[in-house]
Amino acid sequence: MKRRSFNGLFLSPAILEFSLSNSAFSREVPIKKQRSEAVHADLPDEVSLIVAGTGGAGLCAAISAAENGIRDLIVIDKAPIVGGHTITSTGTVAAVWPELQKKQLIEDSPELMFSQIMAIGKNNNAQLVKTLTEQSGSALEWMRTLGVKWRPKVGAIYGCPHIRGFKSLNPKSGYDYVMAPLRKLKEKNVPIYLETSLKDFIIGKDERLESVLIEQNTPEGKLLKQVRAKALVIATGGFTANAELLAKYAPGQTEGMISNFNPHGNLYDGATGDAIIIAEKHNIALSHMDSIQCIPNVGGRTILESGWDIFVDPRGKRFVREGCSWQELRKAVQKIPEKYYWVITPQHGEETENIEYKLLTGLLKVVNDYKELAQELNVQLEEIRKTIDRYNRAVTGEVDDEIEIAQNARILPPPPYYVGKEQLGIHSTLGGITINNHSQVLSKSGKPIPGLYACGEVVGGLHGEDKVAGTEMTGNFVFGRIAGREAAEYLLTYKR
């Protein structure tokens, strides 16, 4: 058999790591290369379960279904590579996990996490939030059984009001959240088809899922096939890369912004809301479609925790409390005429994994004294020194600054500093398909559609108007696991 490109080909789990090594992501994620050959394979005519999407949620759903007794399943993804947005994520997860929190004397509870998410999101689906918070710790334990190795340190996440941030040992933790379930799927010989898109599905006269319409890129061209299936898990992501859908559902909110996932436009981005478009054609309920999280996340910030850095406007003055919610920060940035601000951070030893890239590309600079700092910010030396001095005095309690400081704020020591601009970018869409706490897709009448499940960013309602940092990844684990388990239970009791 001659060697082929990966376009339109079926990839068995045995060679997915090889496909990753040949991707754009390989420049950021170190991957052990394997010699292998891509084998073109036809889609089956019939299968019990189809999982659409290979991000964190989809892979969790697939392995969960397999663990619960389903052998007749396939996974599809329209991308030429597995991972979705998850694989390049820094991967901080917000959870209540006493096993590690108590070692740092951190008091936490699902009830506290619930109340904080509801307060920030404002109109969240309380049923989904309750499920998320109560199962967040067990989801991390489950991911550990899949092979994720968690860091012992629990951290504070910017945009999360409590110390409940977990990461794997890998600097790019999102890579681990993809590879752990992927390796388990390989062990169970679950086939994964790349460049294979969910195009539609058909609900039968009995109001249950009957079949799925799939388009596959092959060496011979695009092939459209209707596959009979009893269950479908939709985990195809949001619509941050679809300008038309953003304009339709959130007019004016993202004008002039770039995607935080793909700020330079040189990566494949499959977050085009395909399943949302399909759902619009059916009697499926959508919720929170105008909720878009826009955050500054690709410029001057060098640490995920709050309290280390200070934010100043183009005039060198603080304008917002560092550590505030993403929604508060978004509103504050939008009030700045120039629509950007500066982040000033001491060299602290907790730098994010992309700091070298930021320094090489000029997104971030190092200034060695206050004069260099003033020159970089293009402000008067006295002004920026006054700002830093007043901030430090507020941290020590000597004065009350007119701008509140973060709860865990630290004194900003003398230079050297990292300095860089930040501006708002499109981070995630918070609206999508409506589900219940069993991950079942709901019709507009509020009834579950038998055989249809959804999880991940394609779902709406979990986050309300604003997402608490770290909870999207938690939702991938929790509702991906639930979707797979519930689909398995449905299939094991299925009768025509």
Coordinates of C-alpha atoms in Angstrom, one line a residue, residues 53-332:
G53 CA -15.5 15.6 18.2
T54 CA -12.1 14.7 19.6
G55 CA -11.5 17.5 22.1
G56 CA -11.5 16.9 25.8
A57 CA -15.3 16.4 26.0
G58 CA -15.6 14.1 23.0
L59 CA -12.7 11.8 24.0
C60 CA -14.0 11.6 27.6
A61 CA -17.4 10.6 26.2
A62 CA -16.0 8.0 24.0
I63 CA -13.8 6.3 26.6
S64 CA -16.7 6.5 29.2
A65 CA -19.0 4.7 26.8
A66 CA -16.3 2.1 26.2
E67 CA -15.7 1.6 29.9
N68 CA -19.4 1.1 30.3
G69 CA -19.6 -1.8 27.9
I70 CA -20.0 -0.3 24.5
R71 CA -17.7 -1.8 21.9
D72 CA -19.6 -0.9 18.7
L73 CA -18.6 2.8 18.5
I74 CA -16.7 5.2 16.3
V75 CA -15.3 8.7 16.9
I76 CA -15.3 11.3 14.1
D77 CA -13.8 14.8 13.7
K78 CA -13.7 17.1 10.8
A79 CA -10.2 18.3 11.7
P80 CA -7.0 16.7 10.3
I81 CA -5.8 16.2 13.9
V82 CA -7.3 15.2 17.2
G83 CA -7.6 17.5 20.2
G84 CA -9.9 20.4 19.3
H85 CA -9.2 23.5 21.4
T86 CA -8.3 21.3 24.4
I87 CA -4.9 20.1 23.1
T88 CA -3.3 23.6 23.1
S89 CA -4.9 24.7 26.3
T90 CA -2.9 25.6 29.4
G91 CA -5.4 23.2 31.0
T92 CA -6.2 24.6 34.4
V93 CA -9.2 22.9 35.9
A94 CA -11.4 24.3 38.7
A95 CA -12.7 21.6 41.1
V96 CA -13.5 20.8 44.7
W97 CA -11.0 18.0 45.4
P98 CA -10.2 17.8 49.1
E99 CA -7.5 15.1 48.6
L100 CA -5.1 17.9 47.5
Q101 CA -6.8 21.0 48.8
K102 CA -6.7 19.9 52.5
K103 CA -2.9 19.4 52.2
Q104 CA -2.7 23.1 51.6
L105 CA -5.3 23.9 54.3
I106 CA -7.7 25.1 51.7
E107 CA -11.3 24.9 52.8
D108 CA -13.8 24.3 49.9
S109 CA -17.1 22.7 49.2
P110 CA -19.4 22.0 46.2
E111 CA -21.9 24.4 47.8
L112 CA -19.4 27.3 47.8
M113 CA -18.3 26.6 44.2
F114 CA -22.0 26.4 43.2
S115 CA -22.8 29.8 44.8
Q116 CA -19.8 31.4 43.2
I117 CA -20.5 30.1 39.7
M118 CA -24.1 31.2 39.9
A119 CA -23.1 34.6 41.2
I120 CA -20.7 35.2 38.3
G121 CA -22.8 33.6 35.6
K122 CA -26.0 35.1 36.9
N123 CA -28.5 33.0 34.9
N124 CA -26.8 29.6 34.7
N125 CA -28.7 26.4 34.5
A126 CA -28.6 25.5 38.2
Q127 CA -29.1 21.8 37.5
L128 CA -26.0 21.7 35.4
V129 CA -23.9 23.7 37.8
K130 CA -24.9 21.5 40.7
T131 CA -23.9 18.4 38.7
L132 CA -20.6 20.1 37.8
T133 CA -19.7 21.1 41.3
E134 CA -20.7 17.9 43.0
Q135 CA -18.8 15.7 40.5
S136 CA -15.8 17.9 39.8
G137 CA -13.5 16.1 42.3
S138 CA -14.5 12.6 41.2
A139 CA -14.0 13.7 37.6
L140 CA -10.3 14.5 38.4
E141 CA -10.0 11.2 40.1
W142 CA -11.4 9.5 37.0
M143 CA -8.9 11.4 34.8
R144 CA -6.2 10.1 37.0
T145 CA -7.3 6.5 36.3
L146 CA -7.0 7.3 32.6
G147 CA -3.4 8.3 33.1
V148 CA -3.4 12.0 33.9
K149 CA -0.7 12.9 36.6
W150 CA -1.9 15.9 38.6
R151 CA 0.5 18.5 40.2
P152 CA 0.3 18.4 44.0
K153 CA 0.1 22.2 44.2
V154 CA -3.4 23.7 44.1
G155 CA -3.3 27.2 42.6
A156 CA -5.4 30.3 42.3
I157 CA -6.7 30.9 38.8
Y158 CA -7.3 34.4 37.4
G159 CA -11.0 34.6 37.0
C160 CA -11.9 32.1 39.7
P161 CA -12.9 33.4 43.1
H162 CA -11.4 30.6 45.2
I163 CA -8.2 28.5 45.3
R164 CA -9.2 25.4 43.4
G165 CA -7.0 25.3 40.3
F166 CA -5.5 22.0 39.2
K167 CA -3.1 21.2 36.4
S168 CA -1.3 18.1 35.2
L169 CA 2.5 17.8 35.3
N170 CA 2.8 18.8 31.6
P171 CA 3.2 22.5 31.0
K172 CA 0.6 22.2 28.2
S173 CA -1.9 20.3 30.4
G174 CA -4.5 20.2 27.7
Y175 CA -2.2 17.8 25.8
D176 CA -2.5 15.4 28.7
Y177 CA -6.3 15.7 28.7
V178 CA -6.4 14.6 25.1
M179 CA -3.7 11.9 25.2
A180 CA -4.9 10.1 28.3
P181 CA -8.3 9.1 27.0
L182 CA -6.9 8.7 23.5
R183 CA -4.4 6.0 24.7
K184 CA -7.2 4.2 26.4
L185 CA -9.3 4.3 23.2
K186 CA -6.3 2.8 21.4
E187 CA -6.1 0.0 24.0
K188 CA -9.8 -0.8 23.3
N189 CA -9.3 -0.5 19.5
V190 CA -11.9 2.2 19.1
P191 CA -11.6 3.7 15.5
I192 CA -11.2 7.4 15.0
Y193 CA -12.0 9.0 11.6
L194 CA -10.4 12.4 10.9
E195 CA -11.5 14.9 8.3
T196 CA -14.9 13.3 8.8
S197 CA -17.7 15.7 9.5
L198 CA -21.1 15.5 11.2
K199 CA -23.4 17.0 8.6
D200 CA -26.9 16.1 10.0
F201 CA -28.9 13.5 11.8
I202 CA -32.3 11.9 11.3
I203 CA -34.9 11.4 14.0
G204 CA -37.3 8.5 13.2
K205 CA -41.0 8.3 13.5
D206 CA -40.6 6.9 17.0
E207 CA -38.8 10.2 17.9
R208 CA -35.5 8.5 18.5
L209 CA -32.2 8.9 16.6
E210 CA -32.2 6.8 13.5
S211 CA -29.2 7.7 11.5
V212 CA -26.3 10.2 11.1
L213 CA -25.2 11.9 7.9
I214 CA -21.4 12.1 7.7
E215 CA -19.1 13.7 5.1
Q216 CA -15.7 12.1 4.8
N217 CA -12.7 13.5 2.9
T218 CA -11.0 10.7 1.0
P219 CA -8.3 10.5 -1.6
E220 CA -11.1 10.2 -4.1
G221 CA -12.9 13.4 -2.8
K222 CA -15.7 14.1 -0.5
L223 CA -18.1 11.3 0.3
L224 CA -21.5 11.7 2.0
K225 CA -22.8 8.7 3.8
Q226 CA -25.8 8.0 6.0
V227 CA -24.8 5.7 8.9
R228 CA -27.5 4.0 10.9
A229 CA -26.8 4.7 14.6
K230 CA -28.7 4.3 17.8
A231 CA -26.9 7.1 19.7
L232 CA -24.9 10.2 18.9
V233 CA -22.8 12.3 21.3
I234 CA -22.3 15.8 19.9
A235 CA -19.0 17.3 21.1
T236 CA -18.0 19.5 18.2
G237 CA -17.2 22.7 20.1
G238 CA -18.4 26.2 20.0
F239 CA -18.5 28.9 17.2
T240 CA -15.6 31.3 18.1
A241 CA -14.3 30.9 14.5
N242 CA -17.6 31.6 12.8
A243 CA -18.0 35.3 12.2
E244 CA -21.5 34.9 10.8
L245 CA -22.8 33.1 13.8
L246 CA -21.1 35.5 16.2
A247 CA -22.7 38.4 14.3
K248 CA -26.1 36.6 14.3
Y249 CA -26.3 35.8 18.0
A250 CA -24.1 38.4 19.6
P251 CA -24.2 41.4 17.2
G252 CA -21.4 44.0 18.0
Q253 CA -19.9 42.0 20.9
T254 CA -16.8 40.7 19.0
E255 CA -16.3 43.3 16.4
G256 CA -12.6 43.8 15.6
M257 CA -11.5 41.0 17.9
I258 CA -9.4 38.0 17.1
S259 CA -9.7 34.5 18.5
N260 CA -7.6 33.7 21.5
F261 CA -7.1 30.2 20.2
N262 CA -5.8 31.4 16.8
P263 CA -4.6 35.0 17.3
H264 CA -2.2 34.9 14.3
G265 CA -4.6 33.0 12.0
N266 CA -2.1 30.3 11.2
L267 CA -3.7 27.3 13.0
Y268 CA -6.6 25.1 12.0
D269 CA -9.6 26.1 13.9
G270 CA -12.7 23.9 13.7
A271 CA -14.9 25.9 16.1
T272 CA -17.4 26.9 13.5
G273 CA -20.6 25.9 15.2
D274 CA -21.5 23.2 12.8
A275 CA -23.7 21.4 15.3
I276 CA -25.4 24.7 16.2
I277 CA -26.4 25.1 12.5
I278 CA -27.7 21.5 12.4
A279 CA -29.7 22.0 15.7
E280 CA -31.3 25.1 14.2
K281 CA -32.9 22.9 11.5
H282 CA -34.3 20.5 14.1
N283 CA -36.6 21.0 17.1
I284 CA -33.6 21.4 19.4
A285 CA -33.5 24.0 22.2
L286 CA -30.6 26.5 22.2
S287 CA -29.7 28.6 25.2
H288 CA -27.5 31.6 26.1
M289 CA -26.5 32.1 22.5
D290 CA -25.6 35.8 23.1
S291 CA -23.1 34.9 25.8
I292 CA -19.6 35.3 24.5
Q293 CA -16.6 35.3 26.8
C294 CA -14.1 37.9 25.6
I295 CA -10.9 38.1 27.6
P296 CA -7.3 39.4 27.3
N297 CA -5.2 36.3 27.1
V298 CA -2.6 36.4 24.3
G299 CA -0.3 39.3 25.2
G300 CA 1.4 40.6 28.3
R301 CA 0.2 38.2 30.9
T302 CA 2.9 35.7 32.1
I303 CA 1.1 33.9 35.0
L304 CA -2.3 32.2 35.4
E305 CA -2.6 33.3 39.0
S306 CA -3.8 36.8 40.1
G307 CA -1.9 38.9 42.6
W308 CA 1.5 38.9 40.9
D309 CA 1.0 41.5 38.3
I310 CA -0.7 44.9 38.0
F311 CA -2.7 46.3 35.1
V312 CA -2.3 49.9 33.9
D313 CA -3.9 51.9 31.2
P314 CA -2.0 53.7 28.4
R315 CA -1.5 56.6 30.8
G316 CA 0.2 54.4 33.4
K317 CA -2.7 54.3 35.9
R318 CA -4.5 51.3 37.4
F319 CA -8.0 51.0 36.1
V320 CA -9.4 47.8 37.5
R321 CA -8.9 45.3 40.4
E322 CA -6.5 42.6 39.3
G323 CA -8.2 39.3 40.0
C324 CA -11.7 40.6 39.2
S325 CA -14.1 38.5 37.1
W326 CA -13.6 38.2 33.4
Q327 CA -16.8 40.1 32.8
E328 CA -15.6 43.0 35.1
L329 CA -12.3 43.1 33.3
R330 CA -14.0 43.1 29.9
K331 CA -16.2 46.1 30.8
A332 CA -13.2 48.0 32.2

